[in-house]
Tab-separated table of C-alpha atoms in Angstrom:
chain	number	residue	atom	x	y	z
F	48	UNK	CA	0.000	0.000	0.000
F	49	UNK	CA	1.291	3.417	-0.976
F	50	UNK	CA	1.321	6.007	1.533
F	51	UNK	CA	-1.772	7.299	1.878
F	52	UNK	CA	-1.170	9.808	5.134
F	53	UNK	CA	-3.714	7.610	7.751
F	54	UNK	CA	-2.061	6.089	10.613
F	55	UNK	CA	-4.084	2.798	9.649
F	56	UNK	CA	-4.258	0.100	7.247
F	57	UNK	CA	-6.603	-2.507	6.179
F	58	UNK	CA	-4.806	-5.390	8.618
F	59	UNK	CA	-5.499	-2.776	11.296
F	60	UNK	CA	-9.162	-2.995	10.468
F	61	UNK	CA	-9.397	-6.653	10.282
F	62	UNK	CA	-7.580	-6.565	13.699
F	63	UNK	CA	-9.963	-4.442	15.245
F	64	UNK	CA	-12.703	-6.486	14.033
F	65	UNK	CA	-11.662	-9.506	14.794
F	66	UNK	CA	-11.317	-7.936	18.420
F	67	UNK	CA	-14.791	-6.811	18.319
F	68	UNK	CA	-15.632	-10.543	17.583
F	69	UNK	CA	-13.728	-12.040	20.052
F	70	UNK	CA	-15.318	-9.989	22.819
F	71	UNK	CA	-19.122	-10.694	21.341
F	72	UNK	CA	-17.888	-14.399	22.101
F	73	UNK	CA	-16.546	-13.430	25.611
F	74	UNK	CA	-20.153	-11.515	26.337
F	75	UNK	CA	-22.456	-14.544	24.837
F	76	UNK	CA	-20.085	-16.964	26.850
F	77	UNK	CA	-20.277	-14.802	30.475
F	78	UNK	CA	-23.881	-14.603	29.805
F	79	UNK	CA	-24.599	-18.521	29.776
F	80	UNK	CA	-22.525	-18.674	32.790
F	81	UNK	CA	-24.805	-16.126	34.913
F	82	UNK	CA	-21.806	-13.785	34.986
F	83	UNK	CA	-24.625	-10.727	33.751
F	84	UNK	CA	-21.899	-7.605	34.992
F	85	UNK	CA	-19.121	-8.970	33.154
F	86	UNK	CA	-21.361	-9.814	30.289
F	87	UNK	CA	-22.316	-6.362	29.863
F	88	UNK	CA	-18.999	-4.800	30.260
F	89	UNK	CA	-17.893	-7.163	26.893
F	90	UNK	CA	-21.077	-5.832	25.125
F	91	UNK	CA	-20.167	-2.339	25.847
F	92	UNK	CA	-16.200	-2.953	24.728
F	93	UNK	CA	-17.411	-5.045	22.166
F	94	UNK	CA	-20.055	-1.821	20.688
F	95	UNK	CA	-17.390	0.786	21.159
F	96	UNK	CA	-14.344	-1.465	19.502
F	97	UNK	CA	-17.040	-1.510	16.592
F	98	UNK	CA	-17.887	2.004	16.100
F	99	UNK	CA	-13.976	2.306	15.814
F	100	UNK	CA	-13.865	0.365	13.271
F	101	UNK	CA	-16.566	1.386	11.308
F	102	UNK	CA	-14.715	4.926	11.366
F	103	UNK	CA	-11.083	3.066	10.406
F	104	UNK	CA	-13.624	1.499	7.663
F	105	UNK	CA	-14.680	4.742	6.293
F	106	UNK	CA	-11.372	6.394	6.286
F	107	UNK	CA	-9.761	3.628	4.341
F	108	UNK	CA	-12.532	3.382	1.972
F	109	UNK	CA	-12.577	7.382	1.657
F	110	UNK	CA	-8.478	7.290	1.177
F	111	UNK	CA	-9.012	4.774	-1.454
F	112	UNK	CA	-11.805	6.407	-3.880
F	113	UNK	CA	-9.932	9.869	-3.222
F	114	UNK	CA	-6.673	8.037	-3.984
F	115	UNK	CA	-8.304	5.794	-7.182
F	116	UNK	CA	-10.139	9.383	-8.059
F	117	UNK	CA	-6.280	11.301	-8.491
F	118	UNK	CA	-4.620	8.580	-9.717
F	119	UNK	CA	-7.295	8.395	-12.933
F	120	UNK	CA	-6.958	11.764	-13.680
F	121	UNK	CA	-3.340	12.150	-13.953
């Protein structure tokens, strides 16, 4: 990937998903064993690590049509 000027990538994305995931296992897991305060404590991680990356999302797929936009018209 060229440099693009964002402090993120695409791996960095898939990261933070995949973190997001892993703690929507951890709060359907604490849930089934009665652990209801930790469970909710995942959920809200788990929402906020996913609003992150929707915005990493949207940056990289702004950076690219911006980037894909220049690149045509030179």
């Amino acid at each position: 990937m060229s440099y693009t000027g964002l402090a993120v990538t695409k791996n960095d994305y898939e990261s933070v998903r995949g973190a997001a995931d892993t703690l929507r296992l951890a709060q359907r897991t604490l849930s089934v064993l009665k652990s209801e305060q930790q469970a909710a404590r995942a959920g809200v991680q788990a929402e906020a690590i996913e609003e992150l990356a929707k915005r990493i999302h949207a940056q990289l797929r702004d950076t690219r049509i911006s980037t894909s936009t220049t690149e045509a018209a030179q």
